[in-house]
Structure formats: structure tokens, C-alpha cells
Tab-separated table of C-alpha atoms in Angstrom:
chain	number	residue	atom	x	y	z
A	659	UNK	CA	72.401	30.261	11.856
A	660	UNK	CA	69.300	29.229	9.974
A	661	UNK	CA	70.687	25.456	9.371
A	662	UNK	CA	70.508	25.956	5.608
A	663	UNK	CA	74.316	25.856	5.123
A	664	UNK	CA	74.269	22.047	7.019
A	665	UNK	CA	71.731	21.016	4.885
A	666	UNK	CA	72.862	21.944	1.352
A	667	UNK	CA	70.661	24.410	0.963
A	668	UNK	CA	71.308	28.057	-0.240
A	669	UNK	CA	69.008	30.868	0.114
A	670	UNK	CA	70.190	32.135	-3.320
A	671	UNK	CA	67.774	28.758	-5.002
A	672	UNK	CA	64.596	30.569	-3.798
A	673	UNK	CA	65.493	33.919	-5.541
A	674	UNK	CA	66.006	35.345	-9.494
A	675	UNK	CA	69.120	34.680	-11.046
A	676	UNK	CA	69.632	37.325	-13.451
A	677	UNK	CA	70.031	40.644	-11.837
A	678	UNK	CA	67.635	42.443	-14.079
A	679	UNK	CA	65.273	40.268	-12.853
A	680	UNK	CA	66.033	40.442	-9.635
A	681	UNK	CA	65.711	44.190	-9.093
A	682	UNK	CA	62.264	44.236	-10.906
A	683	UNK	CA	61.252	41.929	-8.413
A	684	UNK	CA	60.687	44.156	-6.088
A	685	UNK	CA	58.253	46.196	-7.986
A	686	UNK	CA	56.270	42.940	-8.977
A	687	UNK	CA	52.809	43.451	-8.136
A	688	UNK	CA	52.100	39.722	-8.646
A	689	UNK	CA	53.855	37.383	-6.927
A	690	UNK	CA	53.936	33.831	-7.965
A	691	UNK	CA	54.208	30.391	-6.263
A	692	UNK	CA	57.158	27.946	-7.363
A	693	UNK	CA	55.349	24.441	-8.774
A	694	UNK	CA	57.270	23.129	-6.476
A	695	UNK	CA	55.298	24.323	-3.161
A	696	UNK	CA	51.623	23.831	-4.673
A	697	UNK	CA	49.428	20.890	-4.648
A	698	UNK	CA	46.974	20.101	-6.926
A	699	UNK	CA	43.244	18.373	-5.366
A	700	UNK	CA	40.423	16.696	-7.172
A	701	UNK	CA	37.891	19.351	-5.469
A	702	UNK	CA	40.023	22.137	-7.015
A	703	UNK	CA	39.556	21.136	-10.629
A	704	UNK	CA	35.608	20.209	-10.029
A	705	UNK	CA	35.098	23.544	-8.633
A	706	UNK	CA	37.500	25.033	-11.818
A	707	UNK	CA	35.133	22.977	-13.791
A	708	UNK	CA	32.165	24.744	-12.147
A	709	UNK	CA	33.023	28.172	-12.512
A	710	UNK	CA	34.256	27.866	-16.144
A	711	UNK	CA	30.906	26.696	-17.336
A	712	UNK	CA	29.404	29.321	-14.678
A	713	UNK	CA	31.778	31.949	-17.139
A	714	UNK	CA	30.866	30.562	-19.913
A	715	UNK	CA	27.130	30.644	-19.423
A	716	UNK	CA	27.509	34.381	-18.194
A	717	UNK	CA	29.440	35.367	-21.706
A	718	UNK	CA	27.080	33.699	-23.613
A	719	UNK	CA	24.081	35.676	-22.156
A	720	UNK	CA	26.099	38.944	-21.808
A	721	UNK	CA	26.582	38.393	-26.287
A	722	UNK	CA	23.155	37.385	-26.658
A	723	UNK	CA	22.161	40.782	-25.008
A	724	UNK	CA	24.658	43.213	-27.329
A	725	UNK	CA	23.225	40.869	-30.205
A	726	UNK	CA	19.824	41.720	-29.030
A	727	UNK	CA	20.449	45.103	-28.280
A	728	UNK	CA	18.328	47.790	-26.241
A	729	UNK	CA	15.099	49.877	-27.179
A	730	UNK	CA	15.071	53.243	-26.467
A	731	UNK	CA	11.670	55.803	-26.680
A	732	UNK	CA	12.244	59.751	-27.017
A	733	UNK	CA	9.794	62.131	-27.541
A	734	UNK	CA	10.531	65.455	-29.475
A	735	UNK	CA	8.611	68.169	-31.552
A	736	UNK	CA	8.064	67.263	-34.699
A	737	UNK	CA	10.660	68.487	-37.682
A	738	UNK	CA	9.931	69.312	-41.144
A	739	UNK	CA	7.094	70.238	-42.765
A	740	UNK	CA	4.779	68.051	-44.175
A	741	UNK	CA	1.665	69.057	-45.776
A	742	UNK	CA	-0.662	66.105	-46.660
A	743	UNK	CA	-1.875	62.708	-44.434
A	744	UNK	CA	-2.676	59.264	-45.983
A	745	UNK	CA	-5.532	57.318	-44.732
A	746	UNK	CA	-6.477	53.758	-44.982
A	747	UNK	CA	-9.458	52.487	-44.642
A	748	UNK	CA	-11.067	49.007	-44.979
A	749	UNK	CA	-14.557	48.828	-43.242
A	750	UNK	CA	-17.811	46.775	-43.976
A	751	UNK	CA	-20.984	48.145	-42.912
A	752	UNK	CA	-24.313	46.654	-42.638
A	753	UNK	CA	-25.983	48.876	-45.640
A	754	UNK	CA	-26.247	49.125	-49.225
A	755	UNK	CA	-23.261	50.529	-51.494
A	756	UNK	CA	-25.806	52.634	-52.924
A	757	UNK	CA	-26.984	54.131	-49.825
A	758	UNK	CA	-23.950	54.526	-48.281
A	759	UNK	CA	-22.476	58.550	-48.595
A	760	UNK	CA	-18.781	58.763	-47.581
A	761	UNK	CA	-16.787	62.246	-47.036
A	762	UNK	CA	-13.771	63.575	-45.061
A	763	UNK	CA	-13.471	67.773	-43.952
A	764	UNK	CA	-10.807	68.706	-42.024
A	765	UNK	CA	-10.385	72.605	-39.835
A	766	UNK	CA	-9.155	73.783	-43.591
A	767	UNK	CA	-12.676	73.793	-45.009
A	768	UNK	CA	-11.862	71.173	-47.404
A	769	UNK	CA	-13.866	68.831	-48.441
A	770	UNK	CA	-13.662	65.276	-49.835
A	771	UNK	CA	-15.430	63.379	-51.502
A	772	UNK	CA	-14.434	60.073	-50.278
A	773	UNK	CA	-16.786	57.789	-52.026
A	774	UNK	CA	-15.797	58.372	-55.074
A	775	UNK	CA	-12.123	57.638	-53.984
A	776	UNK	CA	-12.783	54.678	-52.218
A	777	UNK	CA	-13.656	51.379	-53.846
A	778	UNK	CA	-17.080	49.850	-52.468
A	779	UNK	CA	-17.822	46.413	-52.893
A	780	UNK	CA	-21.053	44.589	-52.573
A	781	UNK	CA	-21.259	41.988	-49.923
A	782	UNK	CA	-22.505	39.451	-47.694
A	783	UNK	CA	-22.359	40.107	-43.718
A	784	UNK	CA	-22.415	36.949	-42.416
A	785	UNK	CA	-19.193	36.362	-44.271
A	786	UNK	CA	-17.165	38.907	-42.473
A	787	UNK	CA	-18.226	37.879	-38.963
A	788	UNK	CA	-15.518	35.527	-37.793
A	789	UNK	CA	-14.781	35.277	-34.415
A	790	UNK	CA	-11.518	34.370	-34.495
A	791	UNK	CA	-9.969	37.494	-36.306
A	792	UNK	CA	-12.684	40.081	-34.893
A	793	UNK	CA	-12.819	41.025	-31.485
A	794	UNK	CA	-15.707	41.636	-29.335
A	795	UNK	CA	-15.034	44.764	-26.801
A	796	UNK	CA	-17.068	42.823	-24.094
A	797	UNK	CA	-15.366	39.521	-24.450
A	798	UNK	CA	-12.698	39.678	-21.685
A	799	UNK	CA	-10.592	36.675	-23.312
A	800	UNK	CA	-10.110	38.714	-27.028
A	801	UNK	CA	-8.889	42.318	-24.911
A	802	UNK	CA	-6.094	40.026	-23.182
A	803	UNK	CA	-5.048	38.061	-26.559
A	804	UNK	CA	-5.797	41.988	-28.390
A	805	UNK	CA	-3.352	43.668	-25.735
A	806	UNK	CA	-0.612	41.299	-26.104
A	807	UNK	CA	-0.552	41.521	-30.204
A	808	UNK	CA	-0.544	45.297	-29.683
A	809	UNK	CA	2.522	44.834	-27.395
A	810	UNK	CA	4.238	43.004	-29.929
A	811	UNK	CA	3.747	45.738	-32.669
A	812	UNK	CA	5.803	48.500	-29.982
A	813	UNK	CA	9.431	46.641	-30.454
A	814	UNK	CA	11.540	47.657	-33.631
A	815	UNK	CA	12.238	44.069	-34.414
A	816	UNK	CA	9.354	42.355	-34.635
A	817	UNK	CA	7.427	45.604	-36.739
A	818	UNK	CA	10.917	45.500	-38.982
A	819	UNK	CA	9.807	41.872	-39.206
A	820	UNK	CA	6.201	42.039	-40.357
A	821	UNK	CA	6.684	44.731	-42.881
A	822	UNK	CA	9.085	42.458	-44.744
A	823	UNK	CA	7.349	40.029	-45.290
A	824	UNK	CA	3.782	41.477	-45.632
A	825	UNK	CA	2.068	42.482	-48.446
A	826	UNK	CA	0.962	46.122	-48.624
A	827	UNK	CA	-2.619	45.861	-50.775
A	828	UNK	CA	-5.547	45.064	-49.591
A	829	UNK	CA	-7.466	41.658	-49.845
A	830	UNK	CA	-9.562	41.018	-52.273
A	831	UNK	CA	-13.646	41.095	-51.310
A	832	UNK	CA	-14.815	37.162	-51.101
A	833	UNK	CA	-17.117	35.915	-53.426
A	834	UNK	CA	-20.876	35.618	-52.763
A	835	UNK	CA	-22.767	32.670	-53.683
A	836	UNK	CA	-24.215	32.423	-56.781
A	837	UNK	CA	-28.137	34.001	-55.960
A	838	UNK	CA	-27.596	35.633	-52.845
A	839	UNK	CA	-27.950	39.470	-53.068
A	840	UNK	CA	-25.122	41.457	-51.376
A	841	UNK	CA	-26.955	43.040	-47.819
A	842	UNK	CA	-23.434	44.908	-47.098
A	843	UNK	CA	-20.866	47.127	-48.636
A	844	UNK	CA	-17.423	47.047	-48.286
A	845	UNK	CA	-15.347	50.293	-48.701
A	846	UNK	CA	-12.141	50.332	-48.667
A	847	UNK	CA	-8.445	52.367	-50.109
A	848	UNK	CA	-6.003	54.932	-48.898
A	849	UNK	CA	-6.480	58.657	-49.891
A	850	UNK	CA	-4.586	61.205	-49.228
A	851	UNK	CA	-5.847	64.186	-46.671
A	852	UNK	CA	-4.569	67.735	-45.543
A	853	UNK	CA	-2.767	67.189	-42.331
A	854	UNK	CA	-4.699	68.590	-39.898
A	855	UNK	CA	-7.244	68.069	-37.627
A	856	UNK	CA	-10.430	66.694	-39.411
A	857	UNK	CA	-13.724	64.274	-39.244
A	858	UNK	CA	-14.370	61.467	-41.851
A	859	UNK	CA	-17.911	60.261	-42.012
A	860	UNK	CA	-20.361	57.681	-43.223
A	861	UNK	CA	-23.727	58.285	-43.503
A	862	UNK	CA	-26.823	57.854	-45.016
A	863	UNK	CA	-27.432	58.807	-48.503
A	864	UNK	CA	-29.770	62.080	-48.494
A	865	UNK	CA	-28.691	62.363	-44.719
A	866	UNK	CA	-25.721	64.534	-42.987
A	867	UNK	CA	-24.942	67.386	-45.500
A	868	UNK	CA	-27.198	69.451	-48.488
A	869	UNK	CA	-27.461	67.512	-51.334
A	870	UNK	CA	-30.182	66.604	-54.192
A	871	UNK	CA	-31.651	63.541	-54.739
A	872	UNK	CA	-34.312	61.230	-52.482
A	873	UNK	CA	-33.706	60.631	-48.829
A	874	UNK	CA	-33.392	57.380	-47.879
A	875	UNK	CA	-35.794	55.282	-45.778
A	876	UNK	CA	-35.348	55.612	-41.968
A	877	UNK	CA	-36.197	51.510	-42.397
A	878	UNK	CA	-32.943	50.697	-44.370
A	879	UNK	CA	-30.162	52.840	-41.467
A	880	UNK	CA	-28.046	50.206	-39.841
A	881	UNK	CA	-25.138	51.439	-39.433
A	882	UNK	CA	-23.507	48.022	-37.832
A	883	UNK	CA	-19.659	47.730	-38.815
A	884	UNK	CA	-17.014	45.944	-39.221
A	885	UNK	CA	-13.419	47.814	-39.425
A	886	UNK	CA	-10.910	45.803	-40.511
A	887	UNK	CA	-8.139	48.445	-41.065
A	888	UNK	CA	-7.475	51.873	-39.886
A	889	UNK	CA	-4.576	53.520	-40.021
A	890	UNK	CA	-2.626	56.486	-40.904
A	891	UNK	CA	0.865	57.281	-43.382
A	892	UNK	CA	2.006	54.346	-45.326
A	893	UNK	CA	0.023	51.155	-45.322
A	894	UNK	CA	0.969	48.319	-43.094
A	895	UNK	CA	-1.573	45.654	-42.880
A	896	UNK	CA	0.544	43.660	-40.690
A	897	UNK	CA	0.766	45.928	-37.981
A	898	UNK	CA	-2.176	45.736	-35.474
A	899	UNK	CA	-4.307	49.596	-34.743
A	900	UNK	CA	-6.331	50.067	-32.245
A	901	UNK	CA	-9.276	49.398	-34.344
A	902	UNK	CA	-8.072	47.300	-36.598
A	903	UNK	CA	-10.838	44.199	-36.278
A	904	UNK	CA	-12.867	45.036	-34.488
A	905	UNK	CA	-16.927	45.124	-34.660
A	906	UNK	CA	-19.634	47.007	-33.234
A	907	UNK	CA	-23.638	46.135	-33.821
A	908	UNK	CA	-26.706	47.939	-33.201
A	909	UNK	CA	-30.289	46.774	-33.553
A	910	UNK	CA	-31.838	50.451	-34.111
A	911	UNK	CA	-32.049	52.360	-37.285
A	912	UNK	CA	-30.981	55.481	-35.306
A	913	UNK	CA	-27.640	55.118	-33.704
A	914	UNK	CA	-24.790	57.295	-33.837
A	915	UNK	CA	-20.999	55.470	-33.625
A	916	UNK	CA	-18.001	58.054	-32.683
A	917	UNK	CA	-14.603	57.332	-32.354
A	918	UNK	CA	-12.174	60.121	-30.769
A	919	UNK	CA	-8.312	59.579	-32.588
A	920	UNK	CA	-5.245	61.260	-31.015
A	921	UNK	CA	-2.540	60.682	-34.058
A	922	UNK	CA	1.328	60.621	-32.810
A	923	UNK	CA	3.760	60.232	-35.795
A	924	UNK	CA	5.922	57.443	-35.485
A	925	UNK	CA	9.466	56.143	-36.420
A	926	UNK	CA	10.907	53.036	-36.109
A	927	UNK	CA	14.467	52.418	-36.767
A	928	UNK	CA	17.539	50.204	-36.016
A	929	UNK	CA	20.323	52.118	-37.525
A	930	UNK	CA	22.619	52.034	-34.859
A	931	UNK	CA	23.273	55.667	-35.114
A	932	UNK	CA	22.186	58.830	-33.406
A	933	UNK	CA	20.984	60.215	-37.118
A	934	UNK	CA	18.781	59.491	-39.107
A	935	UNK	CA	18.379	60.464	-42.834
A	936	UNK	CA	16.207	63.693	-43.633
A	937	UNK	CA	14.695	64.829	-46.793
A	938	UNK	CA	16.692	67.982	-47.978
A	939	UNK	CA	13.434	69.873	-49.358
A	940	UNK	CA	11.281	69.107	-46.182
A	941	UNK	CA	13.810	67.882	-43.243
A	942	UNK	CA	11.637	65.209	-43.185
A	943	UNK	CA	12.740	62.010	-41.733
A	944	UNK	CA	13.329	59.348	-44.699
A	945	UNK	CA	12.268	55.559	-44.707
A	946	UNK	CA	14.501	53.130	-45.780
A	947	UNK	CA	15.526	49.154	-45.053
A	948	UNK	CA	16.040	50.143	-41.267
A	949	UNK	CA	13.577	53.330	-40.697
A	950	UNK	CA	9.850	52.792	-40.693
A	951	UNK	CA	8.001	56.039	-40.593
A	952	UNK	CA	4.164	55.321	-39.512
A	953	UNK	CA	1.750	56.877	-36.914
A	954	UNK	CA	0.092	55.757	-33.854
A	955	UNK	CA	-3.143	56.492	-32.499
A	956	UNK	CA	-5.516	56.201	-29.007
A	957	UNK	CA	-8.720	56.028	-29.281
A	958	UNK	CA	-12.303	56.982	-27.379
A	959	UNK	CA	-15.268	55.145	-28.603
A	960	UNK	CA	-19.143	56.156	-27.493
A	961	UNK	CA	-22.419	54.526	-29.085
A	962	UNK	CA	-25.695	56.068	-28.815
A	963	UNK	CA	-29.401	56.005	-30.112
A	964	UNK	CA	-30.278	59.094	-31.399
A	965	UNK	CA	-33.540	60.760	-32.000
A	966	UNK	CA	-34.813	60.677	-35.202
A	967	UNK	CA	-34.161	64.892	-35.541
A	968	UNK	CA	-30.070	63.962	-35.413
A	969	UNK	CA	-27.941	61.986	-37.806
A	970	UNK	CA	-26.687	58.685	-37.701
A	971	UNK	CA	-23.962	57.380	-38.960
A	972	UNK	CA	-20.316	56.310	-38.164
A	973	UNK	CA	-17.806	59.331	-37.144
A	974	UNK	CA	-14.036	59.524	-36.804
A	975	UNK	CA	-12.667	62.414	-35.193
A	976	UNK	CA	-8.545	62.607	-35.651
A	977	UNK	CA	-6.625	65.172	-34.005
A	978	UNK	CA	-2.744	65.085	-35.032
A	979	UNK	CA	-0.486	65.346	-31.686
A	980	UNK	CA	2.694	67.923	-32.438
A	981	UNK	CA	5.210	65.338	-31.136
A	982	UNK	CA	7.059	62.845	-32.712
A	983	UNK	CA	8.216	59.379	-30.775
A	984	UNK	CA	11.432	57.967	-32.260
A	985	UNK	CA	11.465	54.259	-30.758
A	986	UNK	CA	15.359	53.249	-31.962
A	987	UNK	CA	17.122	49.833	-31.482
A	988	UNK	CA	20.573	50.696	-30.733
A	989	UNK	CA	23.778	48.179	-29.992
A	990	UNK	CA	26.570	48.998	-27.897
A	991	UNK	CA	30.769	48.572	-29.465
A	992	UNK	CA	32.352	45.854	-29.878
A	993	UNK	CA	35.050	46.518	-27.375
A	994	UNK	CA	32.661	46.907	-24.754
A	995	UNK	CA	31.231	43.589	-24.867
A	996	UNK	CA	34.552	42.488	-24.541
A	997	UNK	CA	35.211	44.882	-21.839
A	998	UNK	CA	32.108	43.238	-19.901
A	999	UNK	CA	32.442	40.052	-20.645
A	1000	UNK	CA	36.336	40.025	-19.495
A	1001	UNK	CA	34.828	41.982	-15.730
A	1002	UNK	CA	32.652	38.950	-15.919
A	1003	UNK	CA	35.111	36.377	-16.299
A	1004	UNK	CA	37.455	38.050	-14.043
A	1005	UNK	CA	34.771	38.863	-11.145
A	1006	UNK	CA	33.767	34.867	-11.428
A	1007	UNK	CA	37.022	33.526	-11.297
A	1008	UNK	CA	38.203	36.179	-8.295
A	1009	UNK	CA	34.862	35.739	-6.377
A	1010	UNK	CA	35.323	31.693	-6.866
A	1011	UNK	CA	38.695	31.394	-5.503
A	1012	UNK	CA	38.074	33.425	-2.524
A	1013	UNK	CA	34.851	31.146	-1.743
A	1014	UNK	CA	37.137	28.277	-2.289
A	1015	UNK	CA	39.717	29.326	0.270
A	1016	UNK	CA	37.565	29.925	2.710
A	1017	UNK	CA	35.630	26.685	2.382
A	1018	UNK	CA	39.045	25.000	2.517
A	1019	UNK	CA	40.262	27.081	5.618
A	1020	UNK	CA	36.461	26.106	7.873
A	1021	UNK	CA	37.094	22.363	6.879
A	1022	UNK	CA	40.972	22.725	8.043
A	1023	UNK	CA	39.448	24.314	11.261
A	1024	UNK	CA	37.010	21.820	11.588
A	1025	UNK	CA	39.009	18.805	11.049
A	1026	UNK	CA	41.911	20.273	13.180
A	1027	UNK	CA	39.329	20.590	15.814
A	1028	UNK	CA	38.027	17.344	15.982
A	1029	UNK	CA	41.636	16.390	15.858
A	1030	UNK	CA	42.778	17.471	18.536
A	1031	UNK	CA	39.506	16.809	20.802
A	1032	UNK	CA	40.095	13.383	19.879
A	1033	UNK	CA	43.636	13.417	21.223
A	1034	UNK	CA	42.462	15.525	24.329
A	1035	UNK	CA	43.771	18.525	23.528
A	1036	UNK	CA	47.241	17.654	23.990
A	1037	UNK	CA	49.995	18.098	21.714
A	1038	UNK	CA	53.225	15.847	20.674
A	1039	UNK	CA	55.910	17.283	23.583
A	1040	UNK	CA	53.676	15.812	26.302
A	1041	UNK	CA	56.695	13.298	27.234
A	1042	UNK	CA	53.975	10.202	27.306
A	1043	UNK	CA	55.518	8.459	24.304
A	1044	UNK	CA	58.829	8.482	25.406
A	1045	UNK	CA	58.051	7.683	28.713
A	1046	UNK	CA	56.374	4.409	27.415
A	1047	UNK	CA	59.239	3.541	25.442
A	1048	UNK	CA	61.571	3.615	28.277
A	1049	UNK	CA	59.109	1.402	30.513
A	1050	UNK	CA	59.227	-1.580	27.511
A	1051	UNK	CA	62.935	-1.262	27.363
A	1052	UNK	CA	63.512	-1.682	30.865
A	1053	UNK	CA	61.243	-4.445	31.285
């Protein structure tokens, strides 16, 4: 009844021969096309070509990501105990070594004497004033170039980075020319400090706290400085603080500098874990290849004269915040990037052929239309054709 008996043709070709086969086709939930009945176009394999390199670029930024991997900040009270606070300094200031008096007392009630731990060296200021390395907190141009160097220093990779490869000592103190006399000092070391809240000051010899010996002359305070490092824990001169070069100048003999720390302990670490080592006698965090342990600070700066009843001098005030921030670099499995770059692949390719069969159903459409406008909208049993045939016969 269907004419494929008088043509040779069996209905049995189109289906599975084996019977095994044949009954699981009926649960196949992907039905395939015989070569026979597809046809293969030159816009097919250009758009094929587009969306494999379209794939391909997609995988290769989805790996580059996992490589990467993602930067996480948590915030937590701080464990352990820990009992004692290391603090760098490296400063220049505009005086005398000799009439310079350097000390430290924290809410304990001890005292330190930190000139005597501290190395002071005898030196010209003119030769620490370099524009390029110390900013100026009125020059608009060094807080932009200052603010993006301190961004820098917040990611896990790059600080991993700079510790590496930089050397934790201080510079040594350029020489002075021979027969010029040394109109600055230059203090500088790490000492170790009860941690707690406390004030570290520089003043004038014979001025700020009961001792013997001459005052010094009101002529010879100027308490300009220069602070190339400040920091707190372990010494990383590569790392950028928030007052790490900077300078501040006064042109009175009576003016009182005061900086305001807040102190957050730090960790930095790309272990790819959600532990990190502890000490087993203080439950300490411990620093290794991958774990930085360091501390941040903010900082509030004021500069005033003072009468000549006060003190001068230069004043750090550090208060240590009980919270720790744990910035971690973590990377996701394996067999997820797979698993993403395979919804990738998949969602291209799927997305692609459905835009393709829809572009090539409109132009069908469209060319059919034009088609059959052309021909007047009429199809092929319109009789014309064989009417015309029959008039040139007859004739």
C-alpha cells in the first residue's frame, strides 16, 4: 500500500538488524541520522570552525582561573597566646644622634630603653630626601601611585612574591663626604616589645621624662623626619606600611608629630587547605614556605606647634586590634575544572547548533518566499504547462 514493495524497497533496511538491538531501540534516548540522509555545507564547517575556537578560548580562560585561583578574607578572634611584639624601625630625623632620646612604655609599666637598642647613625639630610621613593602627603600624584603599591601588597601572590626574593636587613647608612659634618641621625633595628597597647617616643635629650644631665637648647629641636620603615612582627622590607616613606617637615623648634596605629595581625597563606599549622606550646599559627604571619596597621596622623611649656617630639601610639584576618589563596579540584570546562564546551556547542538551525530555517523562509512571489504564488498543478504543451503539439 505504501509503494515500497514495487520499488524494491523494504521497510526492514531502515531498522536494526539484530534483535537485541532492536528492542533497545526503543529506549534510545538519542536518536541518530543514517549518513545517508545528511548533507554536509561549507557554512556548517565555518561556523564548526567558529565555535571550536569560541570553546577553546572559553577552556583556556576557565584553566587560567583554577590556575590563578580565588582570594578569600575572614576575620576571627585571635588564637594562642603570644606574649611579646617585634618592632622595626628605620627613621631619620633632622637632629643630632647625641641629642636624640629614644624610649618605648607600653599599659604594663614597662619601660624601654630604645636607644640603646637601636643603632643610630650620623648623617646628612639632604641625602635622604629623594622624591622619587618618599612621598609627600600633599602631592596628589604620589597618594594615587602610594594607593596602588599598597593594593598590590593585599594579594597572597604577589606578598609570597616579594618576601622571596627580598632581603630581610636593613640598608646600610650612605656615606658622607669627606668634611661634611653629619646634621641628622639615623636610627634604626627591630626590638622586641610586650604585646600590648603602648607609645614609642623620640624626643629631645633632657626633655619628655626625669633624667640627669643638661637640657638641650630650645635652638637645636627640629624634629623633621623621614620614616623609611615601620612595621610590626617579622621584618619585611619589601612590603609597603602605611608609613613606610614617607616625610613630614616643620620649620619651628616646637612641634609635636603624633601618629595613631590600630595593629591587626595578619596571615597570608596559599596552602590550599582549610588548616593551617599551629605551634603545640602556644596554638600559634606557624610560618612556613606558604604562610606569612605579619601585621597590618591604619593610621591617624596630626602635626602641631606647641607652646614652649609642652614637649616636642615624634609619638607613635599602637593599639593591638583582638582580631586576626586570614587572607588565603585557595584552588578548586581537579575534577571540577573538568566538570566546568565540559558544561562549557557542551553549552557552546548546544547553544551554536540551535542558532545555526534557526538561521538556516529564516533563510529557507526567506528564499521560499521570494520564490514563490516570483512565480506569483502559484504552485506546479496549475495545468499551464501542460496546457502549453498540447497547444505546440497541435500546431
Amino acid at each position: 500500500m505504501n509503494g515500497f514493495a514495487s520499488h524494491g524497497l523494504d521497510e526492514g533496511a531502515f531498522e536494526d538488524k539484530t534483535s537485541i538491538s532492536g528492542g533497545l531501540r526503543t529506549f534510545d534516548a538519542f536518536p541518530k541520522t543514517k549518513p545517508t540522509y545528511t548533507r554536509r555545507t561549507p557554512t556548517g564547517g565555518y561556523t564548526t570552525l567558529v565555535l571550536s575556537l569560541f570553546c577553546l578560548f572559553l577552556s583556556f580562560s576557565e584553566f587560567r582561573r583554577w590556575f590563578a585561583g580565588s582570594e578569600t578574607q575572614q576575620f576571627s578572634v585571635e588564637k594562642g597566646v603570644s606574649q611579646t611584639l617585634q618592632i622595626n624601625l628605620d627613621a631619620v630625623v633632622a637632629m643630632r644622634c647625641q641629642d636624640l632620646h629614644i624610649n618605648i612604655q607600653d599599659a604594663s609599666g614597662d619601660r624601654i630603653l630604645a636607644g640603646d637598642l637601636l643603632k643610630k647613625d650620623p648623617t646628612s639630610w639632604a641625602m635622604w630626601v629623594n622624591p622619587k621613593k618618599v612621598h609627600h602627603s600633599n602631592n596628589l600624584g604620589d597618594k594615587r601611585r602610594r594607593e596602588d603599591m599598597e593594593q598590590e601588597d593585599t594579594h597572597v601572590a604577589h606578598v609570597l612574591g616579594e618576601v622571596r626574593k627580598a632581603r630581610r636587613n636593613y640598608k646600610k647608612t650612605p656615606r658622607m663626604g669627606r668634611g661634611s659634618q653629619g646634621d641628622a641621625c639615623r636610627v634604626y633595628g627591630s626590638l622586641e616589645g610586650n604585646k600590648v597597647q603602648g607609645d614609642f617616643h623620640i624626643t629631645a635629650r633632657g626633655h619628655g621624662y626625669m633624667e640627669f644631665g643638661e637640657h638641650l637648647s630650645h635652638e637645636a629641636f627640629n624634629f623633621s623626619h623621614i620614616i623609611n620603615e615601620l612595621s610590626f612582627g617579622p621584618l619585611y622590607p619589601s612590603l609597603l606600611n602605611p608609613l613606610d616613606h614617607t616625610v613630614a617637615t616643620t620649620d619651628t623648634h616646637f612641634n609635636k608629630f603624633q601618629y595613631y596605629l590600630s595593629i591587626v595581625p595578619t596571615i597570608y597563606t596559599r596552602t590550599f587547605t582549610d588548616r593551617i599549622p599551629l605551634n603545640r606550646t602556644t596554638h600559634s599559627p606557624l610560618a612556613s614556605a606558604s604562610t606569612i604571619l605579619t601585621n597590618q596597621y591604619a593610621v591617624t596622623s596630626q602635626s602641631h606647634e606647641v607652646p614652649e611649656q609642652s614637649i616636642p617630639g615624634i609619638f607613635f601610639k599602637f593599639d593591638i586590634e583582638p582580631i586576626l584576618l586570614t587572607i588565603s589563596e585557595s584552588r578548586g579540584g581537579f575534577l571540577a575544572l573538568c566538570l566546568r570546562v565540559v558544561n562549557v564546551i557542551s553549552g557552546v556547542l548546544v547553544g551554536g547548533g540551535w542558532c545555526y538551525q534557526l538561521w538556516g530555517w529564516g533563510r529557507e523562509n526567506v528564499q521560499g518566499g521570494r520564490a514563490r512571489a516570483k512565480s506569483g504564488g502559484e504552485g506546479m498543478l496549475h495545468g499551464r504547462k501542460e496546457e502549453e504543451d498540447e497547444g505546440e503539439s497541435v500546431a
